[in-house]
Amino acid sequence: MATVPATKPVPARFILFPSAHAEVRQLKEWLVDHAPVRDVDVTDDFVIASFPRRLSTSRLRELLLESREIEYVEPDCDGPDFTTTSKELALDLSPALRCWNRAARPTFPNDPCIDELWGHSKIGWDSRVAARSLPRLVAVLDSGIDARHEDLANGVRVSLESTAPRRSQGRRLNALCAMTGRCYPHGTEMAGTIAGRMDNGIGVAGVAPNSHLMPIVISRVEHGTLGRISTIARAIEEAARGNADVINISAKWPVDSRAIAVAVRTAVGGNAATKRLIVTGYATALDTDESVREYFPSQYRCLPGVIAAVPVDMRGRELSNPKDRPNANDGRIQAPGVDIVVTTTENSERGYALSGAAGASSAAAYVSGAVALAWGSPPLNTCDAQQIKELLFCRSKSSDSTRYPWINVDFLRELANVEPGADCKVALEKLGCG
């Protein structure tokens, strides 16, 4: 009988926070000198280390916490539940639905799929407002973006100062996707909704077509499962270091993490949350006891500077002004999430597809685009991040058939009545949200 070769145990990986009297690099040096580490790396706030699997993970964690140098330890998790928040694309369509095969429209904007972008009209999007908007930088933490896509041309800013390890998969995939399009298409799909070029005679137009995109890879090779917790936390740090105004995370995972929570708080600027906004999809699942379980990162929606986009199909439903001012502290706001025409790397027909049920991913992309569009519309460009969040909730719409406010940007037309040179405070007062 043939013997089955023994498999080598997988090293135990941990995220370690230094104690109050130590710094991150001091903790790294201490681990190298005193612990049996296989490899060790540092970020702004924590150390990532792997250890030979001679003890159970729980016992190894207990031993690490006995050290005066270490204040907190958590496993650097990954798993099948770390994934993007979209479903498969519906690619088998009748010719009538393949709007990307049409010639340019004779009117502005001339993008042939404009009439199919029901979500744009439902959120009050105006092409003239979009054309006048200033560019904002949106970091897309996903599977990468195909920078060669003709509807994303000149709008993708690949980070050259990646915090990922030099030979890491994320760094390699980011470059590979941008230069060749050989990557899982999810990030490219989100990119077109956020900032697809407008009036270029092809495909779609993004909600914020003048804005720029910063792709940061957090997924694995050729599928939608994510990297580890440390990968996600480092990506948020990298987006902040790259001066992104908006961080879009169309992904979900089931466990809380101090590393990610710290990265989120630092990125948005602490409790004041004035630096930037993080937008994610509102992702939930029904547990065996029929209770609703909310995934991360949408559980961070109650933190200042975070918005969770709830996917909804609002076609045929009436929207109205809310009776009371919606509470931005809850963080949930509805956005289009069904039948979205997207840019993609997979379709041979000029790189487009109709996403039949993209769900929370597309909703997050719509909200990220709305944030970038509003923040890029003078004089709202003088506002801080928290003021933009409060404004979007203040001027949202409501419906008798839905629970949460609906993202809406038709109020941006009213900025034409604001005197030139006005600041954010004056603009908010004119919009009724001062």
Short mmCIF file of C-alpha atoms in Angstrom, two decimals:
data_model
loop_
_atom_site.label_atom_id
_atom_site.label_comp_id
_atom_site.label_asym_id
_atom_site.label_seq_id
_atom_site.Cartn_x
_atom_site.Cartn_y
_atom_site.Cartn_z
CA MET A 1 0.00 0.00 0.00
CA ALA A 2 1.44 3.33 -1.06
CA THR A 3 2.13 5.79 1.71
CA VAL A 4 0.68 9.25 1.49
CA PRO A 5 3.41 11.87 1.84
CA ALA A 6 2.98 14.04 4.88
CA THR A 7 2.06 17.64 4.15
CA LYS A 8 4.06 20.37 5.74
CA PRO A 9 2.11 22.37 8.31
CA VAL A 10 1.17 25.85 7.17
CA PRO A 11 3.00 28.54 9.18
CA ALA A 12 0.90 30.43 11.70
CA ARG A 13 0.50 34.09 10.69
CA PHE A 14 -0.29 36.85 13.17
CA ILE A 15 -0.80 40.59 13.26
CA LEU A 16 0.90 42.05 16.33
CA PHE A 17 0.49 45.52 17.86
CA PRO A 18 3.35 46.85 20.00
CA SER A 19 2.83 47.82 23.63
CA ALA A 20 2.62 51.48 24.60
CA HIS A 21 6.35 51.76 25.38
CA ALA A 22 7.47 50.25 22.04
CA GLU A 23 7.31 51.23 18.38
CA VAL A 24 6.48 49.02 15.42
CA ARG A 25 10.08 48.68 14.22
CA GLN A 26 11.27 47.96 17.75
CA LEU A 27 8.76 45.12 17.94
CA LYS A 28 10.02 43.75 14.62
CA GLU A 29 13.60 43.77 15.89
CA TRP A 30 12.55 42.11 19.15
CA LEU A 31 10.75 39.33 17.25
CA VAL A 32 13.76 38.68 15.03
CA ASP A 33 16.05 38.48 18.08
CA HIS A 34 13.84 36.58 20.52
CA ALA A 35 11.12 34.64 18.68
CA PRO A 36 11.23 31.76 16.15
CA VAL A 37 9.80 33.85 13.31
CA ARG A 38 9.94 32.60 9.74
CA ASP A 39 9.36 36.04 8.25
CA VAL A 40 8.33 39.42 9.58
CA ASP A 41 7.17 42.69 8.01
CA VAL A 42 5.92 46.04 9.28
CA THR A 43 3.20 48.55 8.45
CA ASP A 44 2.48 51.95 9.96
CA ASP A 45 0.68 50.46 12.96
CA PHE A 46 1.46 46.75 13.31
CA VAL A 47 3.83 43.88 12.57
CA ILE A 48 2.99 40.85 10.42
CA ALA A 49 4.86 37.69 11.39
CA SER A 50 4.68 33.99 10.60
CA PHE A 51 5.85 31.23 12.93
CA PRO A 52 6.55 27.50 12.53
CA ARG A 53 3.42 25.52 13.41
CA ARG A 54 4.85 23.67 16.44
CA LEU A 55 2.02 24.78 18.70
CA SER A 56 -1.67 25.42 18.19
CA THR A 57 -2.62 28.91 17.03
CA SER A 58 -4.38 29.67 20.32
CA ARG A 59 -1.42 28.53 22.44
CA LEU A 60 1.06 30.48 20.32
CA ARG A 61 -1.10 33.57 20.69
CA GLU A 62 -1.14 33.13 24.48
CA LEU A 63 2.64 32.91 24.58
CA LEU A 64 3.05 36.01 22.44
CA LEU A 65 0.76 38.02 24.71
CA GLU A 66 2.94 37.13 27.70
CA SER A 67 5.62 39.42 26.27
CA ARG A 68 5.83 43.01 27.52
CA GLU A 69 6.64 44.08 23.96
CA ILE A 70 3.25 43.01 22.57
CA GLU A 71 -0.09 44.63 23.42
CA TYR A 72 -2.46 42.78 21.07
CA VAL A 73 -2.35 39.78 18.72
CA GLU A 74 -4.84 38.61 16.09
CA PRO A 75 -4.62 35.88 13.43
CA ASP A 76 -3.91 37.12 9.92
CA CYS A 77 -7.01 35.39 8.56
CA ASP A 78 -8.19 34.55 5.09
CA GLY A 79 -10.78 32.09 3.81
CA PRO A 80 -13.59 31.36 1.31
CA ASP A 81 -15.86 33.98 2.95
CA PHE A 82 -13.37 36.74 2.14
CA THR A 83 -14.78 37.70 -1.23
CA THR A 84 -16.20 40.39 -3.51
CA THR A 85 -19.83 41.40 -3.11
CA SER A 86 -21.07 40.77 -6.63
CA LYS A 87 -22.66 37.89 -8.43
CA GLU A 88 -21.89 36.48 -11.86
CA LEU A 89 -22.50 38.64 -14.92
CA ALA A 90 -25.31 37.88 -17.35
CA LEU A 91 -23.44 37.73 -20.64
CA ASP A 92 -25.95 35.87 -22.86
CA LEU A 93 -27.97 38.84 -24.08
CA SER A 94 -30.11 39.59 -27.10
CA PRO A 95 -28.51 41.93 -29.64
CA ALA A 96 -30.94 44.68 -28.61
CA LEU A 97 -29.40 44.79 -25.13
CA ARG A 98 -25.80 45.05 -26.35
CA CYS A 99 -25.75 48.83 -26.34
CA TRP A 100 -21.94 48.90 -26.51
CA ASN A 101 -22.14 47.68 -30.12
CA ARG A 102 -24.02 50.78 -31.23
CA ALA A 103 -22.50 53.82 -32.88
CA ALA A 104 -22.04 57.03 -30.94
CA ARG A 105 -25.20 58.97 -30.18
CA PRO A 106 -25.74 62.21 -32.14
CA THR A 107 -26.33 64.23 -28.96
CA PHE A 108 -24.33 65.03 -25.82
CA PRO A 109 -23.20 62.88 -24.18
CA ASN A 110 -22.60 60.60 -27.13
CA ASP A 111 -21.87 57.40 -25.17
CA PRO A 112 -24.15 54.75 -26.77
CA CYS A 113 -25.16 53.08 -23.47
CA ILE A 114 -26.37 56.26 -21.73
CA ASP A 115 -30.05 55.37 -22.11
CA GLU A 116 -29.43 51.95 -20.53
CA LEU A 117 -27.89 53.47 -17.39
CA TRP A 118 -31.16 53.56 -15.46
CA GLY A 119 -29.25 54.08 -12.22
CA HIS A 120 -27.84 57.39 -13.44
CA SER A 121 -31.27 58.88 -14.08
CA LYS A 122 -32.65 57.44 -10.84
CA ILE A 123 -30.00 59.18 -8.74
CA GLY A 124 -30.64 62.51 -10.50
CA TRP A 125 -27.38 62.47 -12.49
CA ASP A 126 -26.96 65.36 -14.93
CA SER A 127 -24.35 65.08 -17.69
CA ARG A 128 -23.84 68.87 -17.73
CA VAL A 129 -23.06 68.89 -14.01
CA ALA A 130 -20.73 65.93 -14.49
CA ALA A 131 -18.93 67.67 -17.37
CA ARG A 132 -18.13 70.67 -15.16
CA SER A 133 -16.94 68.66 -12.16
CA LEU A 134 -13.36 68.69 -10.94
CA PRO A 135 -11.47 65.39 -10.67
CA ARG A 136 -11.34 63.52 -7.39
CA LEU A 137 -9.17 60.47 -6.74
CA VAL A 138 -11.02 57.23 -5.97
CA ALA A 139 -9.03 54.26 -4.70
CA VAL A 140 -10.61 50.98 -5.83
CA LEU A 141 -9.57 48.16 -3.47
CA ASP A 142 -10.41 45.17 -5.61
CA SER A 143 -8.91 42.88 -8.27
CA GLY A 144 -7.15 45.62 -10.23
CA ILE A 145 -8.28 47.79 -13.15
CA ASP A 146 -7.56 47.25 -16.83
CA ALA A 147 -5.96 50.62 -17.61
CA ARG A 148 -5.99 49.80 -21.35
CA HIS A 149 -9.79 49.78 -21.48
CA GLU A 150 -10.81 52.50 -23.91
CA ASP A 151 -13.60 53.74 -21.62
CA LEU A 152 -11.14 54.14 -18.73
CA ALA A 153 -8.31 55.64 -20.77
CA ASN A 154 -6.19 58.26 -19.03
CA GLY A 155 -8.22 57.92 -15.85
CA VAL A 156 -6.28 55.15 -14.08
CA ARG A 157 -3.42 56.12 -11.75
CA VAL A 158 -1.45 53.00 -10.83
CA SER A 159 0.37 53.55 -7.54
CA LEU A 160 4.15 53.26 -7.82
CA GLU A 161 4.65 53.57 -4.07
CA SER A 162 2.87 50.39 -3.05
CA THR A 163 3.14 49.38 0.60
CA ALA A 164 2.79 45.77 -0.44
CA PRO A 165 5.97 43.69 -0.23
CA ARG A 166 8.07 44.14 -3.36
CA ARG A 167 7.53 40.57 -4.61
CA SER A 168 3.96 40.24 -3.36
CA GLN A 169 1.10 38.92 -5.44
CA GLY A 170 -0.86 42.16 -4.97
CA ARG A 171 1.90 44.33 -6.40
CA ARG A 172 2.40 41.94 -9.34
CA LEU A 173 -1.34 41.64 -10.07
CA ASN A 174 -1.83 45.41 -9.95
CA ALA A 175 0.74 45.92 -12.70
CA LEU A 176 -0.39 42.86 -14.68
CA CYS A 177 -4.04 43.93 -14.67
CA ALA A 178 -3.29 47.54 -15.57
CA MET A 179 -0.97 46.70 -18.46
CA THR A 180 -2.57 43.54 -19.91
CA GLY A 181 -6.11 43.23 -18.55
CA ARG A 182 -5.29 39.68 -17.46
CA CYS A 183 -7.06 39.71 -14.13
CA TYR A 184 -10.36 38.93 -12.46
CA PRO A 185 -12.73 41.56 -13.95
CA HIS A 186 -14.50 42.75 -10.79
CA GLY A 187 -12.33 45.83 -10.22
CA THR A 188 -12.66 46.93 -13.85
CA GLU A 189 -16.44 46.54 -13.59
CA MET A 190 -16.57 48.88 -10.60
CA ALA A 191 -14.24 51.36 -12.31
CA GLY A 192 -16.59 52.10 -15.20
CA THR A 193 -19.52 52.86 -12.91
CA ILE A 194 -17.41 55.20 -10.81
CA ALA A 195 -15.44 57.08 -13.45
CA GLY A 196 -15.94 55.75 -16.98
CA ARG A 197 -15.04 58.49 -19.51
CA MET A 198 -17.99 60.54 -20.83
CA ASP A 199 -18.76 61.75 -24.35
CA ASN A 200 -16.08 59.66 -26.01
CA GLY A 201 -18.48 57.90 -28.39
CA ILE A 202 -18.21 54.47 -26.77
CA GLY A 203 -19.76 52.43 -23.99
CA VAL A 204 -20.81 53.99 -20.71
CA ALA A 205 -20.19 57.11 -18.66
CA GLY A 206 -19.29 56.94 -15.00
CA VAL A 207 -21.10 58.89 -12.30
CA ALA A 208 -17.95 61.01 -11.83
CA PRO A 209 -16.46 60.83 -15.35
CA ASN A 210 -13.73 63.41 -14.72
CA SER A 211 -12.38 61.68 -11.63
CA HIS A 212 -9.31 59.46 -11.46
CA LEU A 213 -8.99 55.86 -10.27
CA MET A 214 -6.27 54.32 -8.11
CA PRO A 215 -6.39 50.49 -8.31
CA ILE A 216 -5.07 48.56 -5.30
CA VAL A 217 -5.29 44.77 -5.52
CA ILE A 218 -6.65 42.90 -2.49
CA SER A 219 -7.82 39.73 -4.27
CA ARG A 220 -6.11 36.51 -5.28
CA VAL A 221 -5.21 35.27 -8.74
CA GLU A 222 -8.05 34.98 -11.27
CA HIS A 223 -10.96 34.81 -8.81
CA GLY A 224 -12.82 36.99 -6.38
CA THR A 225 -11.57 35.71 -3.05
CA LEU A 226 -9.54 38.22 -1.09
CA GLY A 227 -6.11 38.19 0.42
CA ARG A 228 -5.51 38.19 4.15
CA ILE A 229 -6.60 40.73 6.74
CA SER A 230 -3.15 42.32 6.58
CA THR A 231 -3.54 42.72 2.80
CA ILE A 232 -6.77 44.68 3.25
CA ALA A 233 -5.40 46.83 6.08
CA ARG A 234 -2.27 47.67 4.09
CA ALA A 235 -4.37 48.54 1.05
CA ILE A 236 -6.37 51.07 3.09
CA GLU A 237 -3.09 52.54 4.36
CA GLU A 238 -1.79 52.74 0.78
CA ALA A 239 -4.93 54.50 -0.44
CA ALA A 240 -4.58 57.09 2.32
CA ARG A 241 -0.87 57.54 1.63
CA GLY A 242 -1.72 58.06 -2.05
CA ASN A 243 -4.10 60.91 -1.09
CA ALA A 244 -7.26 59.20 -2.31
CA ASP A 245 -10.40 61.22 -1.58
CA VAL A 246 -12.66 58.17 -1.67
CA ILE A 247 -11.83 54.53 -0.91
CA ASN A 248 -14.19 52.04 -2.57
CA ILE A 249 -14.24 48.52 -1.07
CA SER A 250 -16.68 46.26 -2.94
CA ALA A 251 -15.83 43.24 -0.81
CA LYS A 252 -16.86 41.43 2.37
CA TRP A 253 -15.38 39.26 5.11
CA PRO A 254 -16.92 37.69 8.24
CA VAL A 255 -14.54 38.69 11.05
CA ASP A 256 -13.64 41.92 12.80
CA SER A 257 -10.02 43.01 12.84
CA ARG A 258 -8.23 45.64 14.86
CA ALA A 259 -5.72 46.06 12.02
CA ILE A 260 -8.47 46.99 9.55
CA ALA A 261 -10.42 49.08 12.07
CA VAL A 262 -7.29 51.10 12.89
CA ALA A 263 -6.54 51.54 9.19
CA VAL A 264 -10.11 52.76 8.59
CA ARG A 265 -10.05 55.26 11.46
CA THR A 266 -6.65 56.58 10.45
CA ALA A 267 -7.59 56.86 6.78
CA VAL A 268 -10.74 58.92 7.38
CA GLY A 269 -8.98 61.20 9.86
CA GLY A 270 -10.13 59.91 13.23
CA ASN A 271 -13.44 60.86 14.82
CA ALA A 272 -13.64 64.12 12.86
CA ALA A 273 -13.45 62.12 9.60
CA THR A 274 -12.51 65.16 7.55
CA LYS A 275 -9.88 63.58 5.26
CA ARG A 276 -11.68 61.07 3.07
CA LEU A 277 -14.68 58.74 2.86
CA ILE A 278 -14.71 54.95 2.72
CA VAL A 279 -17.59 53.42 0.76
CA THR A 280 -18.47 49.74 0.93
CA GLY A 281 -21.42 47.55 0.03
CA TYR A 282 -24.00 46.63 2.67
CA ALA A 283 -23.50 42.85 2.72
CA THR A 284 -25.63 40.52 4.86
CA ALA A 285 -26.48 36.83 5.12
CA LEU A 286 -29.25 34.84 6.82
CA ASP A 287 -27.85 32.61 9.56
CA THR A 288 -29.25 29.19 10.46
CA ASP A 289 -31.32 30.72 13.28
CA GLU A 290 -32.84 33.11 10.69
CA SER A 291 -31.06 36.11 12.17
CA VAL A 292 -29.41 38.55 9.78
CA ARG A 293 -25.62 38.65 9.94
CA GLU A 294 -23.88 41.73 8.59
CA TYR A 295 -20.42 41.28 7.11
CA PHE A 296 -17.42 43.53 7.43
CA PRO A 297 -16.49 46.16 6.33
CA SER A 298 -20.10 47.39 6.24
CA GLN A 299 -20.23 46.85 10.02
CA TYR A 300 -17.90 49.84 10.21
CA ARG A 301 -20.69 52.02 8.74
CA CYS A 302 -21.42 53.61 12.13
CA LEU A 303 -17.89 55.01 12.23
CA PRO A 304 -17.51 58.59 10.99
CA GLY A 305 -16.29 58.63 7.41
CA VAL A 306 -17.82 55.29 6.35
CA ILE A 307 -20.86 54.72 4.11
CA ALA A 308 -22.51 51.35 3.37
CA ALA A 309 -24.36 51.18 0.05
CA VAL A 310 -27.56 49.09 0.06
CA PRO A 311 -28.31 47.55 -3.39
CA VAL A 312 -31.85 48.10 -4.67
CA ASP A 313 -33.81 47.98 -7.93
CA MET A 314 -35.84 51.21 -7.85
CA ARG A 315 -37.12 51.16 -11.42
CA GLY A 316 -40.80 52.05 -11.51
CA ARG A 317 -40.82 53.36 -7.93
CA GLU A 318 -41.47 56.95 -7.02
CA LEU A 319 -38.96 58.92 -4.97
CA SER A 320 -39.73 61.95 -2.85
CA ASN A 321 -38.06 64.29 -0.42
CA PRO A 322 -37.83 62.73 3.06
CA LYS A 323 -40.17 64.03 5.77
CA ASP A 324 -37.31 64.17 8.26
CA ARG A 325 -33.60 64.63 7.71
CA PRO A 326 -32.01 61.16 7.35
CA ASN A 327 -29.49 60.13 9.98
CA ALA A 328 -26.03 59.96 8.44
CA ASN A 329 -24.70 58.24 11.57
CA ASP A 330 -26.39 54.98 10.55
CA GLY A 331 -24.27 55.03 7.40
CA ARG A 332 -26.66 53.06 5.16
CA ILE A 333 -27.87 54.58 1.91
CA GLN A 334 -29.50 52.89 -1.08
CA ALA A 335 -28.11 52.86 -4.61
CA PRO A 336 -28.63 50.99 -7.91
CA GLY A 337 -27.61 47.33 -7.71
CA VAL A 338 -29.37 45.46 -10.54
CA ASP A 339 -28.92 45.37 -14.33
CA ILE A 340 -25.88 47.63 -14.48
CA VAL A 341 -23.95 48.00 -17.74
CA VAL A 342 -20.29 47.74 -16.74
CA THR A 343 -16.83 47.87 -18.23
CA THR A 344 -15.10 44.50 -17.98
CA THR A 345 -11.99 42.59 -19.00
CA GLU A 346 -13.81 39.38 -19.96
CA ASN A 347 -16.20 40.22 -22.77
CA SER A 348 -14.71 40.09 -26.27
CA GLU A 349 -17.28 42.62 -27.48
CA ARG A 350 -15.26 45.75 -26.73
CA GLY A 351 -15.03 45.02 -23.03
CA TYR A 352 -18.58 45.55 -21.73
CA ALA A 353 -21.24 43.42 -20.10
CA LEU A 354 -24.63 43.69 -18.40
CA SER A 355 -24.40 42.78 -14.74
CA GLY A 356 -27.77 41.25 -13.96
CA ALA A 357 -27.36 41.17 -10.17
CA ALA A 358 -24.13 42.84 -9.15
CA GLY A 359 -25.67 43.73 -5.81
CA ALA A 360 -23.72 45.53 -3.12
CA SER A 361 -20.64 45.92 -5.31
CA SER A 362 -22.40 48.06 -7.91
CA ALA A 363 -24.26 49.97 -5.20
CA ALA A 364 -20.93 50.87 -3.59
CA ALA A 365 -19.53 51.96 -6.96
CA TYR A 366 -22.55 54.21 -7.51
CA VAL A 367 -22.16 55.83 -4.09
CA SER A 368 -18.40 56.28 -4.57
CA GLY A 369 -19.12 57.98 -7.88
CA ALA A 370 -21.75 60.20 -6.24
CA VAL A 371 -19.30 61.21 -3.50
CA ALA A 372 -16.62 62.06 -6.07
CA LEU A 373 -19.09 64.00 -8.24
CA ALA A 374 -20.48 66.05 -5.35
CA TRP A 375 -17.04 66.70 -3.85
CA GLY A 376 -15.76 67.77 -7.26
CA SER A 377 -18.58 70.27 -7.91
CA PRO A 378 -17.48 73.79 -6.87
CA PRO A 379 -17.81 75.21 -4.30
CA LEU A 380 -18.38 71.83 -2.62
CA ASN A 381 -14.75 71.06 -3.41
CA THR A 382 -13.94 73.29 -0.41
CA CYS A 383 -15.87 70.99 1.95
CA ASP A 384 -14.29 68.27 4.05
CA ALA A 385 -15.21 64.60 3.82
CA GLN A 386 -17.69 64.56 6.70
CA GLN A 387 -19.51 67.59 5.28
CA ILE A 388 -19.92 65.75 1.97
CA LYS A 389 -21.30 62.67 3.75
CA GLU A 390 -23.77 64.77 5.75
CA LEU A 391 -24.83 66.59 2.58
CA LEU A 392 -25.52 63.39 0.63
CA PHE A 393 -27.74 62.11 3.42
CA CYS A 394 -29.40 65.52 3.86
CA ARG A 395 -30.34 65.71 0.16
CA SER A 396 -31.16 62.03 -0.32
CA LYS A 397 -34.59 60.86 -1.46
CA SER A 398 -37.02 58.44 0.16
CA SER A 399 -39.67 55.94 -0.89
CA ASP A 400 -42.65 54.38 0.88
CA SER A 401 -41.43 50.96 -0.24
CA THR A 402 -37.90 51.15 1.13
CA ARG A 403 -36.32 51.55 4.55
CA TYR A 404 -33.17 53.55 3.89
CA PRO A 405 -32.54 56.88 2.14
CA TRP A 406 -31.76 56.79 -1.60
CA ILE A 407 -28.61 58.42 -2.95
CA ASN A 408 -29.44 61.41 -5.13
CA VAL A 409 -27.35 64.15 -6.72
CA ASP A 410 -29.92 66.26 -8.56
CA PHE A 411 -29.33 69.02 -5.99
CA LEU A 412 -25.98 69.72 -7.68
CA ARG A 413 -27.90 71.70 -10.32
CA GLU A 414 -28.75 74.20 -7.57
CA LEU A 415 -25.08 75.11 -7.23
CA ALA A 416 -25.54 77.32 -10.29
CA ASN A 417 -27.38 79.71 -7.95
CA VAL A 418 -24.46 79.95 -5.51
CA GLU A 419 -22.30 83.04 -5.92
CA PRO A 420 -18.82 82.45 -7.41
CA GLY A 421 -16.14 82.24 -4.76
CA ALA A 422 -18.51 81.02 -2.05
CA ASP A 423 -17.13 78.54 0.46
CA CYS A 424 -18.52 75.23 1.69
CA LYS A 425 -20.51 76.75 4.54
CA VAL A 426 -22.35 79.15 2.23
CA ALA A 427 -23.03 76.37 -0.29
CA LEU A 428 -24.45 74.04 2.37
CA GLU A 429 -26.74 76.78 3.65
CA LYS A 430 -27.98 77.47 0.11
CA LEU A 431 -28.69 73.75 -0.28
CA GLY A 432 -30.65 73.68 2.98
CA CYS A 433 -28.10 71.55 4.79
CA GLY A 434 -26.15 74.10 6.80
#
